[in-house]
Protein backbone atom coordinates (compact mmCIF):
# COMPACT_ATOMS: atom_id res chain seq x y z
CA UNK A 1 0.00 0.00 0.00
CA UNK A 2 1.37 3.39 -1.01
CA UNK A 3 2.20 5.83 1.75
CA UNK A 4 0.91 9.37 1.39
CA UNK A 5 3.66 11.96 0.94
CA UNK A 6 3.37 15.59 1.98
CA UNK A 7 5.71 17.89 0.02
CA UNK A 8 6.55 21.07 1.94
CA UNK A 9 7.82 24.16 0.12
CA UNK A 10 8.73 27.25 2.14
CA UNK A 11 8.87 30.50 0.21
CA UNK A 12 9.78 34.11 0.89
CA UNK A 13 9.46 36.63 -1.96
CA UNK A 14 10.13 33.92 -4.55
CA UNK A 15 7.14 34.40 -6.81
CA UNK A 16 9.36 34.28 -9.90
CA UNK A 17 10.53 30.74 -9.08
CA UNK A 18 7.39 29.26 -7.59
CA UNK A 19 5.50 28.32 -10.75
CA UNK A 20 8.32 26.20 -12.16
CA UNK A 21 8.79 24.55 -8.75
CA UNK A 22 5.09 23.79 -8.22
CA UNK A 23 4.63 22.62 -11.81
CA UNK A 24 7.38 20.05 -11.26
CA UNK A 25 5.69 18.86 -8.07
CA UNK A 26 2.34 18.63 -9.82
CA UNK A 27 3.94 16.37 -12.46
CA UNK A 28 5.33 13.88 -9.94
CA UNK A 29 4.57 10.31 -11.00
CA UNK A 30 3.79 9.38 -7.40
CA UNK A 31 -0.02 9.47 -7.11
CA UNK A 32 -0.59 9.74 -3.36
CA UNK A 33 0.69 13.20 -2.51
CA UNK A 34 -0.19 16.66 -1.27
CA UNK A 35 1.70 19.95 -1.50
CA UNK A 36 1.98 22.26 1.51
CA UNK A 37 3.27 25.74 0.68
CA UNK A 38 4.31 27.95 3.60
CA UNK A 39 4.37 31.61 2.59
CA UNK A 40 6.80 33.14 5.09
CA UNK A 41 5.25 36.63 5.24
CA UNK A 42 6.29 37.48 1.67
CA UNK A 43 5.97 41.13 0.68
CA UNK A 44 5.58 40.51 -3.05
CA UNK A 45 2.56 38.97 -4.83
CA UNK A 46 3.36 35.43 -3.66
CA UNK A 47 0.06 34.91 -1.83
CA UNK A 48 -2.06 36.04 -4.78
CA UNK A 49 -0.13 33.76 -7.09
CA UNK A 50 -0.55 30.80 -4.73
CA UNK A 51 -4.29 31.30 -4.37
CA UNK A 52 -4.70 31.37 -8.13
CA UNK A 53 -2.47 28.32 -8.55
CA UNK A 54 -4.51 26.47 -5.93
CA UNK A 55 -7.67 27.05 -7.95
CA UNK A 56 -6.12 25.84 -11.21
CA UNK A 57 -4.17 22.77 -10.10
CA UNK A 58 -5.57 19.26 -9.85
CA UNK A 59 -3.21 18.36 -6.98
CA UNK A 60 -4.21 18.73 -3.33
CA UNK A 61 -2.44 21.92 -2.25
CA UNK A 62 -2.50 23.56 1.18
CA UNK A 63 -1.42 27.20 1.59
CA UNK A 64 -0.28 28.60 4.94
CA UNK A 65 0.79 32.22 5.41
CA UNK A 66 2.93 33.26 8.36
CA UNK A 67 2.00 36.59 9.95
CA UNK A 68 5.68 37.37 10.52
CA UNK A 69 8.88 36.04 8.98
CA UNK A 70 9.83 32.81 10.77
CA UNK A 71 12.79 31.82 8.62
CA UNK A 72 13.24 28.44 6.97
CA UNK A 73 13.28 26.29 10.12
CA UNK A 74 10.23 27.94 11.64
CA UNK A 75 8.34 27.76 8.35
CA UNK A 76 9.19 24.08 7.98
CA UNK A 77 7.74 23.45 11.43
CA UNK A 78 4.56 25.27 10.39
CA UNK A 79 4.37 23.06 7.31
CA UNK A 80 4.90 19.91 9.39
CA UNK A 81 1.93 20.85 11.58
CA UNK A 82 -0.27 20.98 8.48
CA UNK A 83 1.08 17.85 6.75
CA UNK A 84 -1.11 14.74 6.62
CA UNK A 85 1.27 12.38 4.85
CA UNK A 86 3.09 9.47 6.41
CA UNK A 87 6.28 10.78 4.80
CA UNK A 88 7.17 14.47 4.67
CA UNK A 89 9.43 15.67 1.85
CA UNK A 90 11.03 19.09 1.54
CA UNK A 91 12.29 21.15 -1.36
CA UNK A 92 12.86 24.87 -1.93
CA UNK A 93 11.01 27.39 -4.06
CA UNK A 94 14.07 27.83 -6.30
CA UNK A 95 14.23 24.11 -7.09
CA UNK A 96 12.72 21.95 -9.84
CA UNK A 97 12.06 18.28 -9.07
CA UNK A 98 12.51 15.40 -11.48
CA UNK A 99 9.15 13.68 -12.23
CA UNK A 100 10.21 10.56 -10.30
CA UNK A 101 11.68 12.46 -7.34
CA UNK A 102 9.10 11.37 -4.75
CA UNK A 103 8.91 7.81 -6.09
CA UNK A 104 12.67 7.46 -5.70
CA UNK A 105 12.71 8.98 -2.21
CA UNK A 106 10.00 6.59 -1.02
CA UNK A 107 12.04 3.58 -2.19
CA UNK A 108 14.72 4.57 0.32
CA UNK A 109 12.35 3.67 3.16
CA UNK A 110 12.46 0.02 2.09
CA UNK A 111 15.73 -0.30 4.00
CA UNK A 112 15.61 -1.20 7.68
CA UNK A 113 15.28 1.48 10.35
CA UNK A 114 15.49 4.38 7.89
CA UNK A 115 14.12 7.58 9.40
CA UNK A 116 15.10 9.98 6.61
CA UNK A 117 15.93 9.81 2.91
CA UNK A 118 17.60 12.44 0.74
CA UNK A 119 18.61 12.65 -2.89
CA UNK A 120 20.91 14.32 -5.41
CA UNK A 121 20.94 18.07 -5.96
CA UNK A 122 22.10 19.14 -9.40
CA UNK A 123 22.54 22.53 -11.04
CA UNK A 124 19.43 23.84 -12.77
CA UNK A 125 21.44 26.21 -14.92
CA UNK A 126 24.82 27.93 -15.03
CA UNK A 127 24.74 31.35 -16.68
CA UNK A 128 27.54 33.34 -15.01
CA UNK A 129 30.70 33.04 -12.93
CA UNK A 130 28.83 33.35 -9.63
CA UNK A 131 26.49 30.48 -10.38
CA UNK A 132 29.49 28.42 -11.44
CA UNK A 133 31.27 29.31 -8.19
CA UNK A 134 28.21 28.20 -6.21
CA UNK A 135 28.03 24.88 -8.02
CA UNK A 136 28.48 21.77 -5.88
CA UNK A 137 27.72 23.26 -2.46
CA UNK A 138 24.80 20.83 -2.04
CA UNK A 139 27.01 17.71 -2.13
CA UNK A 140 25.92 14.83 0.14
CA UNK A 141 27.66 11.63 -1.01
CA UNK A 142 29.32 9.98 -3.99
CA UNK A 143 27.16 6.85 -3.98
CA UNK A 144 23.93 5.40 -2.62
CA UNK A 145 23.86 4.29 0.98
CA UNK A 146 23.69 5.40 4.60
CA UNK A 147 24.93 8.94 5.30
CA UNK A 148 25.31 11.33 8.23
CA UNK A 149 23.21 14.16 6.80
CA UNK A 150 21.02 15.24 3.88
CA UNK A 151 20.45 18.66 2.32
CA UNK A 152 17.40 20.83 2.93
CA UNK A 153 16.14 21.19 -0.64
CA UNK A 154 16.02 17.42 -1.21
CA UNK A 155 15.15 15.56 1.95
CA UNK A 156 12.32 13.57 3.51
CA UNK A 157 11.44 12.15 6.92
CA UNK A 158 9.06 9.71 8.54
CA UNK A 159 6.23 11.98 9.73
CA UNK A 160 5.71 10.42 13.16
CA UNK A 161 9.40 10.58 13.94
CA UNK A 162 9.84 14.09 12.56
CA UNK A 163 7.09 15.44 14.80
CA UNK A 164 9.02 14.13 17.81
CA UNK A 165 12.08 16.18 16.85
CA UNK A 166 11.01 19.12 14.65
CA UNK A 167 13.53 21.69 13.39
CA UNK A 168 15.36 23.93 15.83
CA UNK A 169 14.21 27.43 14.89
CA UNK A 170 16.59 29.41 17.12
CA UNK A 171 18.22 30.70 13.93
CA UNK A 172 16.99 31.62 10.47
CA UNK A 173 20.38 31.12 8.83
CA UNK A 174 20.86 27.39 8.17
CA UNK A 175 22.24 24.12 9.59
CA UNK A 176 18.85 23.26 11.09
CA UNK A 177 18.55 20.12 8.95
CA UNK A 178 22.13 19.10 9.76
CA UNK A 179 21.40 19.43 13.47
CA UNK A 180 18.22 17.37 13.10
CA UNK A 181 20.15 14.64 11.26
CA UNK A 182 22.76 14.61 14.03
CA UNK A 183 20.05 14.09 16.65
CA UNK A 184 18.48 11.27 14.62
CA UNK A 185 21.82 9.47 14.35
CA UNK A 186 22.53 10.04 18.03
CA UNK A 187 19.31 8.25 18.91
CA UNK A 188 20.03 5.25 16.70
CA UNK A 189 18.05 6.12 13.58
CA UNK A 190 19.41 5.81 10.03
CA UNK A 191 19.60 8.28 7.15
CA UNK A 192 19.70 7.03 3.57
CA UNK A 193 21.00 8.76 0.45
CA UNK A 194 19.27 7.82 -2.80
CA UNK A 195 20.95 9.63 -5.72
CA UNK A 196 18.18 8.63 -8.14
CA UNK A 197 15.90 11.14 -6.40
CA UNK A 198 16.84 14.25 -8.36
CA UNK A 199 16.22 17.91 -7.64
CA UNK A 200 17.64 20.74 -9.75
CA UNK A 201 18.69 23.80 -7.76
CA UNK A 202 19.01 27.30 -9.18
CA UNK A 203 22.24 28.88 -7.98
CA UNK A 204 22.63 32.41 -6.68
CA UNK A 205 23.28 34.74 -9.57
CA UNK A 206 25.25 37.53 -7.87
CA UNK A 207 28.33 37.90 -5.72
CA UNK A 208 26.32 39.77 -3.07
CA UNK A 209 23.83 36.89 -2.73
CA UNK A 210 26.59 34.29 -2.38
CA UNK A 211 28.55 36.42 0.12
CA UNK A 212 25.44 36.96 2.24
CA UNK A 213 24.64 33.24 2.25
CA UNK A 214 28.21 32.26 3.16
CA UNK A 215 28.35 34.86 5.93
CA UNK A 216 25.11 33.63 7.49
CA UNK A 217 26.24 30.02 7.18
CA UNK A 218 29.43 30.98 9.00
CA UNK A 219 27.39 32.45 11.85
CA UNK A 220 25.10 29.44 12.10
CA UNK A 221 27.98 26.94 11.82
CA UNK A 222 29.22 28.11 15.23
CA UNK A 223 25.69 27.74 16.66
CA UNK A 224 25.49 24.22 15.23
CA UNK A 225 28.89 23.23 16.58
CA UNK A 226 28.07 24.54 20.03
CA UNK A 227 24.84 22.51 20.08
CA UNK A 228 26.85 19.33 19.41
CA UNK A 229 29.93 20.26 21.47
CA UNK A 230 32.16 20.20 18.39
CA UNK A 231 35.30 22.20 17.65
CA UNK A 232 34.29 25.86 17.86
CA UNK A 233 34.96 26.65 14.15
CA UNK A 234 36.14 24.95 10.97
CA UNK A 235 39.81 23.96 11.05
CA UNK A 236 40.54 25.91 7.86
CA UNK A 237 39.17 29.05 9.52
CA UNK A 238 41.63 28.58 12.38
CA UNK A 239 44.46 28.41 9.82
CA UNK A 240 43.15 31.54 8.07
CA UNK A 241 42.89 33.37 11.38
CA UNK A 242 46.53 32.55 12.17
CA UNK A 243 47.59 33.70 8.69
CA UNK A 244 45.80 37.02 9.10
CA UNK A 245 47.07 37.51 12.66
CA UNK A 246 50.70 37.05 11.61
CA UNK A 247 50.35 39.88 9.08
CA UNK A 248 50.34 42.42 11.93
CA UNK A 249 53.78 41.25 13.05
CA UNK A 250 55.52 41.07 9.65
CA UNK A 251 57.56 44.17 10.51
CA UNK A 252 58.97 42.45 13.57
CA UNK A 253 60.49 39.44 11.83
CA UNK A 254 60.55 37.54 8.53
CA UNK A 255 59.32 34.54 10.50
CA UNK A 256 55.84 36.04 10.68
CA UNK A 257 55.79 36.81 6.96
CA UNK A 258 56.81 33.27 6.00
CA UNK A 259 54.48 31.74 8.57
CA UNK A 260 51.58 33.83 7.30
CA UNK A 261 52.27 32.71 3.71
CA UNK A 262 52.53 29.04 4.73
CA UNK A 263 49.27 29.21 6.68
CA UNK A 264 47.47 30.89 3.78
CA UNK A 265 48.76 28.22 1.37
CA UNK A 266 47.52 25.49 3.74
CA UNK A 267 44.15 27.26 3.88
CA UNK A 268 43.99 27.37 0.07
CA UNK A 269 44.88 23.69 -0.22
CA UNK A 270 42.10 22.83 2.21
CA UNK A 271 39.63 24.82 0.14
CA UNK A 272 40.93 23.23 -3.05
CA UNK A 273 40.58 19.77 -1.54
CA UNK A 274 36.90 20.43 -0.83
CA UNK A 275 36.37 21.64 -4.39
CA UNK A 276 37.97 18.55 -5.87
CA UNK A 277 36.09 16.15 -3.57
CA UNK A 278 32.69 17.82 -3.35
CA UNK A 279 32.43 20.65 -5.87
CA UNK A 280 31.29 18.59 -8.87
CA UNK A 281 33.43 20.81 -11.07
CA UNK A 282 35.85 19.80 -13.81
CA UNK A 283 39.45 21.04 -13.81
CA UNK A 284 38.68 24.01 -16.04
CA UNK A 285 35.80 25.12 -13.80
CA UNK A 286 37.97 24.81 -10.69
CA UNK A 287 40.74 26.92 -12.25
CA UNK A 288 38.25 29.60 -13.33
CA UNK A 289 36.35 29.82 -10.04
CA UNK A 290 39.02 29.16 -7.41
CA UNK A 291 40.19 32.81 -7.00
CA UNK A 292 36.57 33.82 -6.46
CA UNK A 293 36.04 30.95 -4.02
CA UNK A 294 38.93 32.19 -1.87
CA UNK A 295 37.32 35.63 -1.76
CA UNK A 296 33.89 34.16 -0.99
CA UNK A 297 35.36 31.99 1.78
CA UNK A 298 36.37 35.18 3.60
CA UNK A 299 32.65 35.92 4.04
CA UNK A 300 32.26 32.47 5.61
CA UNK A 301 35.25 33.18 7.85
CA UNK A 302 33.94 36.54 9.06
CA UNK A 303 30.56 34.92 9.67
CA UNK A 304 32.31 32.38 11.89
CA UNK A 305 33.99 35.21 13.80
CA UNK A 306 30.61 36.87 14.34
CA UNK A 307 29.17 33.50 15.39
CA UNK A 308 31.96 33.07 17.94
CA UNK A 309 31.19 36.48 19.40
CA UNK A 310 27.45 35.87 19.44
CA UNK A 311 27.22 32.27 20.61
CA UNK A 312 30.44 31.73 22.52
CA UNK A 313 32.00 34.91 23.92
CA UNK A 314 28.94 37.06 24.64
CA UNK A 315 26.79 34.17 25.89
CA UNK A 316 29.56 33.02 28.22
CA UNK A 317 30.03 36.57 29.53
CA UNK A 318 26.29 36.92 30.17
CA UNK A 319 26.21 33.49 31.84
CA UNK A 320 29.14 34.39 34.12
CA UNK A 321 27.52 37.71 34.99
CA UNK A 322 24.30 35.99 36.02
CA UNK A 323 26.25 33.57 38.24
CA UNK A 324 27.88 36.51 40.04
CA UNK A 325 24.52 38.19 40.56
Coordinates of C-alpha atoms in Angstrom, one line a residue:
X1 CA 0.0 0.0 0.0
X2 CA 1.4 3.4 -1.0
X3 CA 2.2 5.8 1.8
X4 CA 0.9 9.4 1.4
X5 CA 3.7 12.0 0.9
X6 CA 3.4 15.6 2.0
X7 CA 5.7 17.9 0.0
X8 CA 6.5 21.1 1.9
X9 CA 7.8 24.2 0.1
X10 CA 8.7 27.2 2.1
X11 CA 8.9 30.5 0.2
X12 CA 9.8 34.1 0.9
X13 CA 9.5 36.6 -2.0
X14 CA 10.1 33.9 -4.5
X15 CA 7.1 34.4 -6.8
X16 CA 9.4 34.3 -9.9
X17 CA 10.5 30.7 -9.1
X18 CA 7.4 29.3 -7.6
X19 CA 5.5 28.3 -10.7
X20 CA 8.3 26.2 -12.2
X21 CA 8.8 24.5 -8.8
X22 CA 5.1 23.8 -8.2
X23 CA 4.6 22.6 -11.8
X24 CA 7.4 20.1 -11.3
X25 CA 5.7 18.9 -8.1
X26 CA 2.3 18.6 -9.8
X27 CA 3.9 16.4 -12.5
X28 CA 5.3 13.9 -9.9
X29 CA 4.6 10.3 -11.0
X30 CA 3.8 9.4 -7.4
X31 CA 0.0 9.5 -7.1
X32 CA -0.6 9.7 -3.4
X33 CA 0.7 13.2 -2.5
X34 CA -0.2 16.7 -1.3
X35 CA 1.7 19.9 -1.5
X36 CA 2.0 22.3 1.5
X37 CA 3.3 25.7 0.7
X38 CA 4.3 28.0 3.6
X39 CA 4.4 31.6 2.6
X40 CA 6.8 33.1 5.1
X41 CA 5.2 36.6 5.2
X42 CA 6.3 37.5 1.7
X43 CA 6.0 41.1 0.7
X44 CA 5.6 40.5 -3.1
X45 CA 2.6 39.0 -4.8
X46 CA 3.4 35.4 -3.7
X47 CA 0.1 34.9 -1.8
X48 CA -2.1 36.0 -4.8
X49 CA -0.1 33.8 -7.1
X50 CA -0.6 30.8 -4.7
X51 CA -4.3 31.3 -4.4
X52 CA -4.7 31.4 -8.1
X53 CA -2.5 28.3 -8.5
X54 CA -4.5 26.5 -5.9
X55 CA -7.7 27.0 -8.0
X56 CA -6.1 25.8 -11.2
X57 CA -4.2 22.8 -10.1
X58 CA -5.6 19.3 -9.8
X59 CA -3.2 18.4 -7.0
X60 CA -4.2 18.7 -3.3
X61 CA -2.4 21.9 -2.3
X62 CA -2.5 23.6 1.2
X63 CA -1.4 27.2 1.6
X64 CA -0.3 28.6 4.9
X65 CA 0.8 32.2 5.4
X66 CA 2.9 33.3 8.4
X67 CA 2.0 36.6 9.9
X68 CA 5.7 37.4 10.5
X69 CA 8.9 36.0 9.0
X70 CA 9.8 32.8 10.8
X71 CA 12.8 31.8 8.6
X72 CA 13.2 28.4 7.0
X73 CA 13.3 26.3 10.1
X74 CA 10.2 27.9 11.6
X75 CA 8.3 27.8 8.3
X76 CA 9.2 24.1 8.0
X77 CA 7.7 23.4 11.4
X78 CA 4.6 25.3 10.4
X79 CA 4.4 23.1 7.3
X80 CA 4.9 19.9 9.4
X81 CA 1.9 20.9 11.6
X82 CA -0.3 21.0 8.5
X83 CA 1.1 17.9 6.8
X84 CA -1.1 14.7 6.6
X85 CA 1.3 12.4 4.8
X86 CA 3.1 9.5 6.4
X87 CA 6.3 10.8 4.8
X88 CA 7.2 14.5 4.7
X89 CA 9.4 15.7 1.9
X90 CA 11.0 19.1 1.5
X91 CA 12.3 21.2 -1.4
X92 CA 12.9 24.9 -1.9
X93 CA 11.0 27.4 -4.1
X94 CA 14.1 27.8 -6.3
X95 CA 14.2 24.1 -7.1
X96 CA 12.7 22.0 -9.8
X97 CA 12.1 18.3 -9.1
X98 CA 12.5 15.4 -11.5
X99 CA 9.2 13.7 -12.2
X100 CA 10.2 10.6 -10.3
X101 CA 11.7 12.5 -7.3
X102 CA 9.1 11.4 -4.8
X103 CA 8.9 7.8 -6.1
X104 CA 12.7 7.5 -5.7
X105 CA 12.7 9.0 -2.2
X106 CA 10.0 6.6 -1.0
X107 CA 12.0 3.6 -2.2
X108 CA 14.7 4.6 0.3
X109 CA 12.4 3.7 3.2
X110 CA 12.5 0.0 2.1
X111 CA 15.7 -0.3 4.0
X112 CA 15.6 -1.2 7.7
X113 CA 15.3 1.5 10.4
X114 CA 15.5 4.4 7.9
X115 CA 14.1 7.6 9.4
X116 CA 15.1 10.0 6.6
X117 CA 15.9 9.8 2.9
X118 CA 17.6 12.4 0.7
X119 CA 18.6 12.7 -2.9
X120 CA 20.9 14.3 -5.4
X121 CA 20.9 18.1 -6.0
X122 CA 22.1 19.1 -9.4
X123 CA 22.5 22.5 -11.0
X124 CA 19.4 23.8 -12.8
X125 CA 21.4 26.2 -14.9
X126 CA 24.8 27.9 -15.0
X127 CA 24.7 31.4 -16.7
X128 CA 27.5 33.3 -15.0
X129 CA 30.7 33.0 -12.9
X130 CA 28.8 33.4 -9.6
X131 CA 26.5 30.5 -10.4
X132 CA 29.5 28.4 -11.4
X133 CA 31.3 29.3 -8.2
X134 CA 28.2 28.2 -6.2
X135 CA 28.0 24.9 -8.0
X136 CA 28.5 21.8 -5.9
X137 CA 27.7 23.3 -2.5
X138 CA 24.8 20.8 -2.0
X139 CA 27.0 17.7 -2.1
X140 CA 25.9 14.8 0.1
X141 CA 27.7 11.6 -1.0
X142 CA 29.3 10.0 -4.0
X143 CA 27.2 6.9 -4.0
X144 CA 23.9 5.4 -2.6
X145 CA 23.9 4.3 1.0
X146 CA 23.7 5.4 4.6
X147 CA 24.9 8.9 5.3
X148 CA 25.3 11.3 8.2
X149 CA 23.2 14.2 6.8
X150 CA 21.0 15.2 3.9
X151 CA 20.4 18.7 2.3
X152 CA 17.4 20.8 2.9
X153 CA 16.1 21.2 -0.6
X154 CA 16.0 17.4 -1.2
X155 CA 15.1 15.6 2.0
X156 CA 12.3 13.6 3.5
X157 CA 11.4 12.1 6.9
X158 CA 9.1 9.7 8.5
X159 CA 6.2 12.0 9.7
X160 CA 5.7 10.4 13.2
X161 CA 9.4 10.6 13.9
X162 CA 9.8 14.1 12.6
X163 CA 7.1 15.4 14.8
X164 CA 9.0 14.1 17.8
X165 CA 12.1 16.2 16.9
X166 CA 11.0 19.1 14.7
X167 CA 13.5 21.7 13.4
X168 CA 15.4 23.9 15.8
X169 CA 14.2 27.4 14.9
X170 CA 16.6 29.4 17.1
X171 CA 18.2 30.7 13.9
X172 CA 17.0 31.6 10.5
X173 CA 20.4 31.1 8.8
X174 CA 20.9 27.4 8.2
X175 CA 22.2 24.1 9.6
X176 CA 18.9 23.3 11.1
X177 CA 18.5 20.1 8.9
X178 CA 22.1 19.1 9.8
X179 CA 21.4 19.4 13.5
X180 CA 18.2 17.4 13.1
X181 CA 20.1 14.6 11.3
X182 CA 22.8 14.6 14.0
X183 CA 20.0 14.1 16.6
X184 CA 18.5 11.3 14.6
X185 CA 21.8 9.5 14.3
X186 CA 22.5 10.0 18.0
X187 CA 19.3 8.3 18.9
X188 CA 20.0 5.2 16.7
X189 CA 18.1 6.1 13.6
X190 CA 19.4 5.8 10.0
X191 CA 19.6 8.3 7.2
X192 CA 19.7 7.0 3.6
X193 CA 21.0 8.8 0.5
X194 CA 19.3 7.8 -2.8
X195 CA 20.9 9.6 -5.7
X196 CA 18.2 8.6 -8.1
X197 CA 15.9 11.1 -6.4
X198 CA 16.8 14.3 -8.4
X199 CA 16.2 17.9 -7.6
X200 CA 17.6 20.7 -9.8
X201 CA 18.7 23.8 -7.8
X202 CA 19.0 27.3 -9.2
X203 CA 22.2 28.9 -8.0
X204 CA 22.6 32.4 -6.7
X205 CA 23.3 34.7 -9.6
X206 CA 25.3 37.5 -7.9
X207 CA 28.3 37.9 -5.7
X208 CA 26.3 39.8 -3.1
X209 CA 23.8 36.9 -2.7
X210 CA 26.6 34.3 -2.4
X211 CA 28.5 36.4 0.1
X212 CA 25.4 37.0 2.2
X213 CA 24.6 33.2 2.3
X214 CA 28.2 32.3 3.2
X215 CA 28.3 34.9 5.9
X216 CA 25.1 33.6 7.5
X217 CA 26.2 30.0 7.2
X218 CA 29.4 31.0 9.0
X219 CA 27.4 32.5 11.8
X220 CA 25.1 29.4 12.1
X221 CA 28.0 26.9 11.8
X222 CA 29.2 28.1 15.2
X223 CA 25.7 27.7 16.7
X224 CA 25.5 24.2 15.2
X225 CA 28.9 23.2 16.6
X226 CA 28.1 24.5 20.0
X227 CA 24.8 22.5 20.1
X228 CA 26.8 19.3 19.4
X229 CA 29.9 20.3 21.5
X230 CA 32.2 20.2 18.4
X231 CA 35.3 22.2 17.6
X232 CA 34.3 25.9 17.9
X233 CA 35.0 26.7 14.2
X234 CA 36.1 24.9 11.0
X235 CA 39.8 24.0 11.0
X236 CA 40.5 25.9 7.9
X237 CA 39.2 29.0 9.5
X238 CA 41.6 28.6 12.4
X239 CA 44.5 28.4 9.8
X240 CA 43.2 31.5 8.1
X241 CA 42.9 33.4 11.4
X242 CA 46.5 32.5 12.2
X243 CA 47.6 33.7 8.7
X244 CA 45.8 37.0 9.1
X245 CA 47.1 37.5 12.7
X246 CA 50.7 37.0 11.6
X247 CA 50.3 39.9 9.1
X248 CA 50.3 42.4 11.9
X249 CA 53.8 41.2 13.0
X250 CA 55.5 41.1 9.7
X251 CA 57.6 44.2 10.5
X252 CA 59.0 42.4 13.6
X253 CA 60.5 39.4 11.8
X254 CA 60.5 37.5 8.5
X255 CA 59.3 34.5 10.5
X256 CA 55.8 36.0 10.7
X257 CA 55.8 36.8 7.0
X258 CA 56.8 33.3 6.0
X259 CA 54.5 31.7 8.6
X260 CA 51.6 33.8 7.3
X261 CA 52.3 32.7 3.7
X262 CA 52.5 29.0 4.7
X263 CA 49.3 29.2 6.7
X264 CA 47.5 30.9 3.8
X265 CA 48.8 28.2 1.4
X266 CA 47.5 25.5 3.7
X267 CA 44.1 27.3 3.9
X268 CA 44.0 27.4 0.1
X269 CA 44.9 23.7 -0.2
X270 CA 42.1 22.8 2.2
X271 CA 39.6 24.8 0.1
X272 CA 40.9 23.2 -3.1
X273 CA 40.6 19.8 -1.5
X274 CA 36.9 20.4 -0.8
X275 CA 36.4 21.6 -4.4
X276 CA 38.0 18.5 -5.9
X277 CA 36.1 16.2 -3.6
X278 CA 32.7 17.8 -3.3
X279 CA 32.4 20.7 -5.9
X280 CA 31.3 18.6 -8.9
X281 CA 33.4 20.8 -11.1
X282 CA 35.8 19.8 -13.8
X283 CA 39.5 21.0 -13.8
X284 CA 38.7 24.0 -16.0
X285 CA 35.8 25.1 -13.8
X286 CA 38.0 24.8 -10.7
X287 CA 40.7 26.9 -12.3
X288 CA 38.3 29.6 -13.3
X289 CA 36.4 29.8 -10.0
X290 CA 39.0 29.2 -7.4
X291 CA 40.2 32.8 -7.0
X292 CA 36.6 33.8 -6.5
X293 CA 36.0 31.0 -4.0
X294 CA 38.9 32.2 -1.9
X295 CA 37.3 35.6 -1.8
X296 CA 33.9 34.2 -1.0
X297 CA 35.4 32.0 1.8
X298 CA 36.4 35.2 3.6
X299 CA 32.6 35.9 4.0
X300 CA 32.3 32.5 5.6
X301 CA 35.3 33.2 7.8
X302 CA 33.9 36.5 9.1
X303 CA 30.6 34.9 9.7
X304 CA 32.3 32.4 11.9
X305 CA 34.0 35.2 13.8
X306 CA 30.6 36.9 14.3
X307 CA 29.2 33.5 15.4
X308 CA 32.0 33.1 17.9
X309 CA 31.2 36.5 19.4
X310 CA 27.4 35.9 19.4
X311 CA 27.2 32.3 20.6
X312 CA 30.4 31.7 22.5
X313 CA 32.0 34.9 23.9
X314 CA 28.9 37.1 24.6
X315 CA 26.8 34.2 25.9
X316 CA 29.6 33.0 28.2
X317 CA 30.0 36.6 29.5
X318 CA 26.3 36.9 30.2
X319 CA 26.2 33.5 31.8
X320 CA 29.1 34.4 34.1
X321 CA 27.5 37.7 35.0
X322 CA 24.3 36.0 36.0
X323 CA 26.2 33.6 38.2
X324 CA 27.9 36.5 40.0
X325 CA 24.5 38.2 40.6

